[in-house]
Coordinates of C-alpha atoms in Angstrom, one line a residue:
X1 CA 28.0 -22.1 -58.4
X2 CA 30.8 -24.8 -57.6
X3 CA 33.2 -22.9 -55.9
X4 CA 33.4 -19.9 -53.5
X5 CA 37.0 -18.6 -52.7
X6 CA 36.3 -16.8 -49.1
X7 CA 39.8 -14.2 -48.8
X8 CA 39.9 -11.8 -45.5
X9 CA 40.9 -8.2 -46.3
X10 CA 43.2 -6.3 -43.6
X11 CA 45.5 -3.9 -45.5
X12 CA 46.7 -6.4 -48.1
X13 CA 47.4 -4.1 -50.5
X14 CA 50.8 -5.4 -51.5
X15 CA 49.8 -8.5 -52.3
X16 CA 46.2 -8.1 -53.8
X17 CA 47.7 -7.7 -57.5
X18 CA 49.0 -11.2 -57.2
X19 CA 47.0 -12.9 -55.2
X20 CA 44.0 -12.0 -57.3
X21 CA 46.2 -13.6 -60.7
X22 CA 47.5 -16.7 -59.2
X23 CA 43.8 -17.6 -57.8
X24 CA 42.8 -16.7 -61.5
X25 CA 45.0 -18.9 -63.3
X26 CA 44.7 -21.8 -60.2
X27 CA 40.3 -21.8 -61.0
X28 CA 40.9 -21.3 -65.1
X29 CA 42.9 -24.9 -64.8
X30 CA 40.3 -26.5 -62.9
X31 CA 38.0 -25.9 -65.6
X32 CA 35.2 -25.1 -63.5
X33 CA 31.2 -24.6 -64.1
X34 CA 31.1 -21.2 -62.2
X35 CA 33.3 -20.0 -58.8
X36 CA 33.3 -16.6 -57.2
X37 CA 36.1 -14.6 -55.2
X38 CA 34.3 -13.5 -52.0
X39 CA 37.0 -10.1 -50.6
X40 CA 35.7 -9.3 -46.9
X41 CA 36.8 -6.2 -46.9
X42 CA 38.0 -5.4 -42.5
X43 CA 38.1 -1.7 -41.9
X44 CA 41.6 -1.5 -44.2
X45 CA 43.3 1.8 -43.6
X46 CA 45.0 1.4 -46.8
X47 CA 44.3 1.0 -50.5
X48 CA 42.8 -2.7 -50.1
X49 CA 39.0 -1.8 -51.1
X50 CA 40.0 0.9 -53.6
X51 CA 42.1 -2.3 -55.9
X52 CA 39.1 -4.9 -55.0
X53 CA 35.8 -2.4 -56.3
X54 CA 38.4 -1.9 -59.5
X55 CA 39.0 -5.7 -59.3
X56 CA 35.4 -6.6 -59.4
X57 CA 34.6 -3.9 -62.3
X58 CA 37.1 -5.6 -64.7
X59 CA 35.6 -9.3 -63.1
X60 CA 31.7 -10.2 -62.1
X61 CA 33.4 -13.2 -60.8
X62 CA 34.6 -10.5 -58.1
X63 CA 32.6 -10.3 -55.3
X64 CA 33.1 -7.9 -51.8
X65 CA 32.1 -6.7 -48.8
X66 CA 32.6 -3.9 -46.6
X67 CA 32.6 -3.3 -43.8
X68 CA 32.1 -0.6 -41.4
X69 CA 34.6 -1.6 -39.9
X70 CA 37.5 -3.5 -38.1
X71 CA 35.6 -6.8 -36.9
X72 CA 38.0 -9.2 -36.8
X73 CA 39.8 -11.6 -38.8
X74 CA 37.0 -14.3 -37.9
X75 CA 34.3 -12.3 -38.4
X76 CA 35.3 -11.2 -42.1
X77 CA 35.6 -15.1 -43.0
X78 CA 31.7 -15.8 -41.1
X79 CA 30.9 -12.9 -43.3
X80 CA 32.6 -14.8 -46.6
X81 CA 30.3 -17.8 -45.5
X82 CA 26.9 -16.3 -45.3
X83 CA 26.7 -14.1 -48.7
X84 CA 29.0 -16.8 -49.9
X85 CA 26.6 -19.2 -53.4
X86 CA 29.5 -22.2 -53.5
X87 CA 28.8 -25.7 -53.1
X88 CA 32.3 -25.6 -51.7
X89 CA 33.8 -23.3 -50.6
X90 CA 37.6 -22.0 -49.9
X91 CA 38.7 -20.4 -46.9
X92 CA 42.2 -19.1 -48.0
X93 CA 44.1 -15.3 -46.6
X94 CA 45.1 -13.0 -48.5
X95 CA 49.4 -12.8 -48.0
X96 CA 49.6 -15.5 -50.4
X97 CA 51.9 -17.7 -47.2
X98 CA 48.8 -19.8 -48.0
X99 CA 49.0 -21.3 -52.1
X100 CA 46.3 -20.3 -54.6
X101 CA 48.4 -23.1 -55.9
X102 CA 47.4 -26.6 -53.1
X103 CA 43.0 -26.0 -53.7
X104 CA 42.6 -28.3 -57.2
X105 CA 44.5 -30.7 -54.8
X106 CA 41.5 -29.9 -51.5
X107 CA 39.1 -29.8 -53.9
X108 CA 39.8 -33.4 -55.6
X109 CA 39.6 -34.7 -51.6
X110 CA 36.2 -32.9 -51.3
X111 CA 35.3 -35.0 -53.6
X112 CA 36.3 -38.4 -52.4
X113 CA 33.3 -38.5 -50.2
X114 CA 35.2 -35.5 -47.8
X115 CA 32.8 -32.8 -45.8
X116 CA 36.0 -31.3 -45.0
X117 CA 39.6 -31.0 -46.3
X118 CA 42.2 -28.6 -44.0
X119 CA 45.5 -27.6 -45.1
X120 CA 48.0 -28.8 -42.4
X121 CA 51.3 -27.5 -42.3
X122 CA 54.7 -28.8 -42.3
X123 CA 56.9 -25.3 -42.4
X124 CA 56.2 -22.3 -40.9
X125 CA 59.1 -19.7 -43.2
X126 CA 59.7 -16.5 -42.2
X127 CA 57.9 -16.6 -38.2
X128 CA 60.0 -16.4 -35.8
X129 CA 61.0 -18.4 -33.8
X130 CA 58.6 -17.2 -31.2
X131 CA 55.6 -17.3 -32.9
X132 CA 56.1 -21.2 -34.0
X133 CA 56.4 -22.6 -29.9
X134 CA 53.7 -20.3 -28.5
X135 CA 51.4 -21.4 -31.3
X136 CA 52.6 -25.2 -31.1
X137 CA 52.1 -24.9 -27.1
X138 CA 48.4 -23.8 -27.8
X139 CA 47.3 -26.5 -30.2
X140 CA 48.5 -29.1 -28.3
X141 CA 47.2 -27.8 -25.4
X142 CA 43.8 -27.1 -26.7
X143 CA 43.4 -30.8 -28.1
X144 CA 44.4 -31.6 -24.3
X145 CA 41.9 -29.8 -22.6
X146 CA 39.0 -29.9 -25.1
X147 CA 36.3 -33.2 -26.1
X148 CA 36.4 -31.4 -29.9
X149 CA 39.5 -33.1 -32.2
X150 CA 40.7 -30.1 -33.7
X151 CA 43.8 -30.9 -36.0
X152 CA 47.2 -30.2 -35.1
X153 CA 49.3 -27.8 -37.4
X154 CA 46.4 -26.4 -38.4
X155 CA 45.5 -22.1 -39.5
X156 CA 41.8 -21.8 -41.8
X157 CA 43.6 -22.0 -45.2
X158 CA 40.1 -24.9 -45.9
X159 CA 37.9 -26.2 -48.1
X160 CA 34.3 -27.3 -46.0
X161 CA 30.9 -28.8 -48.5
X162 CA 27.5 -26.7 -48.6
X163 CA 26.2 -28.3 -46.1
X164 CA 29.0 -27.0 -43.3
X165 CA 28.9 -23.8 -44.4
X166 CA 24.7 -23.8 -43.6
X167 CA 26.5 -25.4 -40.5
X168 CA 28.0 -22.4 -39.4
X169 CA 25.6 -19.7 -40.3
X170 CA 23.2 -21.2 -37.7
X171 CA 26.6 -20.6 -34.8
X172 CA 25.6 -17.8 -32.9
X173 CA 28.2 -17.4 -30.4
X174 CA 30.2 -13.8 -31.0
X175 CA 33.6 -14.6 -30.1
X176 CA 33.9 -17.0 -33.0
X177 CA 37.8 -19.9 -33.3
X178 CA 35.7 -20.8 -36.9
X179 CA 38.3 -24.3 -37.0
X180 CA 37.5 -25.2 -33.1
X181 CA 33.4 -25.3 -34.9
X182 CA 34.7 -27.1 -38.5
X183 CA 35.3 -29.4 -36.0
X184 CA 33.1 -29.5 -33.3
X185 CA 30.7 -30.4 -36.7
X186 CA 31.6 -33.6 -37.3
X187 CA 31.9 -35.1 -40.6
X188 CA 33.9 -36.4 -42.8
X189 CA 37.9 -34.9 -42.9
X190 CA 40.9 -35.6 -43.9
X191 CA 43.8 -33.3 -45.4
X192 CA 46.1 -32.5 -47.5
X193 CA 49.7 -31.1 -45.9
X194 CA 52.0 -28.8 -48.0
X195 CA 54.7 -26.2 -46.7
X196 CA 53.7 -22.5 -45.7
X197 CA 56.0 -19.5 -47.2
X198 CA 56.8 -16.8 -46.0
X199 CA 54.1 -13.5 -46.4
X200 CA 54.4 -12.5 -50.5
X201 CA 55.0 -8.6 -48.4
X202 CA 53.4 -6.2 -46.4
X203 CA 52.5 -7.2 -42.7
X204 CA 50.8 -9.8 -41.2
X205 CA 47.7 -7.7 -39.1
X206 CA 47.9 -10.7 -36.4
X207 CA 49.8 -9.3 -33.7
X208 CA 50.9 -11.1 -29.9
X209 CA 47.9 -9.8 -28.6
X210 CA 45.1 -10.5 -31.4
X211 CA 45.9 -13.9 -31.4
X212 CA 45.8 -13.9 -27.9
X213 CA 42.4 -12.6 -28.0
X214 CA 42.1 -15.7 -30.7
X215 CA 43.6 -17.9 -28.3
X216 CA 41.5 -17.0 -25.5
X217 CA 37.9 -18.1 -28.0
X218 CA 39.2 -21.5 -28.3
X219 CA 39.2 -22.1 -24.6
X220 CA 36.3 -21.0 -23.6
X221 CA 34.8 -21.1 -26.4
X222 CA 35.5 -25.7 -26.5
X223 CA 36.0 -26.5 -22.9
X224 CA 35.5 -25.7 -19.5
X225 CA 39.0 -26.8 -18.4
X226 CA 39.6 -23.1 -16.4
X227 CA 36.5 -23.3 -14.6
X228 CA 37.5 -26.7 -13.4
X229 CA 40.5 -26.1 -12.6
X230 CA 39.9 -22.3 -10.8
X231 CA 37.8 -24.6 -8.5
X232 CA 39.8 -26.9 -7.8
X233 CA 42.6 -24.2 -6.9
X234 CA 40.2 -23.2 -5.0
X235 CA 39.7 -27.1 -3.3
X236 CA 42.6 -27.1 -3.1
X237 CA 44.3 -23.8 -1.3
X238 CA 41.6 -24.1 1.4
X239 CA 42.8 -27.6 2.7
X240 CA 46.1 -26.0 3.0
X241 CA 45.0 -22.7 4.7
X242 CA 43.3 -25.4 7.1
X243 CA 46.4 -27.4 7.5
X244 CA 47.8 -24.3 8.5
X245 CA 45.8 -23.0 10.5
X246 CA 45.2 -26.3 12.6
X247 CA 49.2 -25.7 13.1
X248 CA 49.2 -22.6 14.3
X249 CA 47.1 -23.1 16.7
X250 CA 48.7 -26.4 17.9
X251 CA 51.9 -24.0 18.1
X252 CA 49.7 -21.0 19.4
X253 CA 48.2 -23.1 22.6
X254 CA 50.6 -27.0 22.7
X255 CA 54.0 -25.6 22.2
X256 CA 54.1 -23.0 22.2
X257 CA 56.7 -22.9 19.9
X258 CA 56.3 -20.0 17.6
X259 CA 57.7 -16.4 17.1
X260 CA 55.8 -13.4 16.8
X261 CA 55.8 -12.0 12.5
X262 CA 54.8 -10.9 9.4
X263 CA 56.4 -12.7 7.2
X264 CA 54.7 -15.1 7.3
X265 CA 51.2 -13.3 7.4
X266 CA 51.5 -11.0 4.7
X267 CA 52.8 -14.6 3.0
X268 CA 50.0 -16.4 3.2
X269 CA 47.7 -13.8 2.6
X270 CA 49.5 -12.8 -0.7
X271 CA 49.1 -16.3 -1.8
X272 CA 45.4 -16.4 -1.5
X273 CA 44.5 -13.2 -2.8
X274 CA 46.6 -14.2 -6.1
X275 CA 44.4 -18.0 -6.4
X276 CA 40.9 -15.6 -5.9
X277 CA 42.0 -13.0 -8.8
X278 CA 43.5 -15.3 -11.1
X279 CA 39.8 -17.9 -10.3
X280 CA 38.1 -14.7 -10.5
X281 CA 39.7 -13.7 -13.9
X282 CA 38.9 -17.1 -15.4
X283 CA 35.1 -16.3 -15.0
X284 CA 35.3 -13.4 -15.6
X285 CA 36.1 -14.2 -19.2
X286 CA 33.5 -16.9 -19.5
X287 CA 31.0 -14.4 -18.4
X288 CA 31.8 -11.6 -20.7
X289 CA 31.5 -13.8 -23.7
X290 CA 28.5 -14.7 -22.0
X291 CA 27.3 -11.4 -21.8
X292 CA 28.0 -10.5 -25.7
X293 CA 26.5 -13.2 -26.4
X294 CA 23.4 -12.1 -24.9
X295 CA 23.4 -8.7 -26.1
X296 CA 22.4 -9.6 -29.6
X297 CA 24.3 -7.6 -30.9
X298 CA 24.7 -7.5 -35.1
X299 CA 28.1 -9.6 -35.8
X300 CA 29.2 -7.0 -38.2
X301 CA 27.7 -4.9 -40.5
X302 CA 28.6 -4.1 -43.9
X303 CA 29.3 -0.3 -45.5
X304 CA 28.9 -1.9 -49.0
X305 CA 28.6 -4.3 -50.6
X306 CA 28.3 -6.0 -54.5
X307 CA 26.2 -8.5 -53.8
X308 CA 22.8 -9.1 -54.2
X309 CA 21.7 -12.5 -54.3
X310 CA 23.4 -13.6 -51.7
X311 CA 21.3 -16.6 -49.9
X312 CA 18.5 -15.3 -46.9
X313 CA 20.4 -16.1 -42.9
X314 CA 18.7 -19.2 -41.4
X315 CA 17.1 -18.7 -37.7
X316 CA 18.9 -21.5 -35.1
X317 CA 16.7 -23.0 -33.5
X318 CA 15.2 -21.6 -29.8
X319 CA 17.8 -17.9 -30.9
X320 CA 15.4 -14.7 -31.0
X321 CA 15.7 -12.7 -34.1
X322 CA 18.7 -10.9 -34.0
X323 CA 21.7 -12.8 -33.7
X324 CA 23.7 -12.1 -37.0
X325 CA 23.8 -9.5 -39.8

């Protein structure tokens, strides 16, 4: 299999027909010996699954994975990677903001000796100023607090070699941040720039809550700076509190210049309590992710699929059986 194209699907019935036609036109023009389109239905509530099954009945190169419920975009991509067979694999969303017509350029760069070719956005059309601003701040913050070189202004739209796919399939963490994992793996990587279009139809499934969760997964998965910041802030606040205590004792017993009152006491208590709660919250985020991995639940549950010849999943060294579906 020359090429696999992984498409996570969540309520994309308005975009699936156009996406299929554009993908087929592009892949046919590339004169590949063989390719497959792997649609991963992530618990859609509309007619997305029915449309994909109709396409699979008409085209043997269309394969689908239907989850038992909504597991999330990153998990859907992981399932596609697990069951794909191509020597090269493209990850692309179904909303047509990422143009299928860029795949030949990505494929050509991959065969210049690279293992990863990601698509870097020059512009982002049809998105609110708030979303653009928060995305810009997040990626630059992540770049500063991690030791992994995660490319700026990129999403999951990229092509990777089978070598990278095999490495990703050995990473068992539950809270996936795939673009970070691909950067962590290493190998030769490059990019192709493009103009990101508006969403073709429907509404995005990536709410601000989901984007915040993805941001937390990226930060906690690739940086321990928040934990260090919590520790440093604890020492700083303790130092300030100690100085305030010395000043209080000095004013009370030496100068006797003080006014009894509750304002300063309340401010001190609230300040210290706020810092402690922030520190506990940061630690809790890391502990929650540790707990998710300790449970060793399957990453996803497949309800139905027409893929019967998927490669066997490797078991990561030192990880008990049962960490991946």
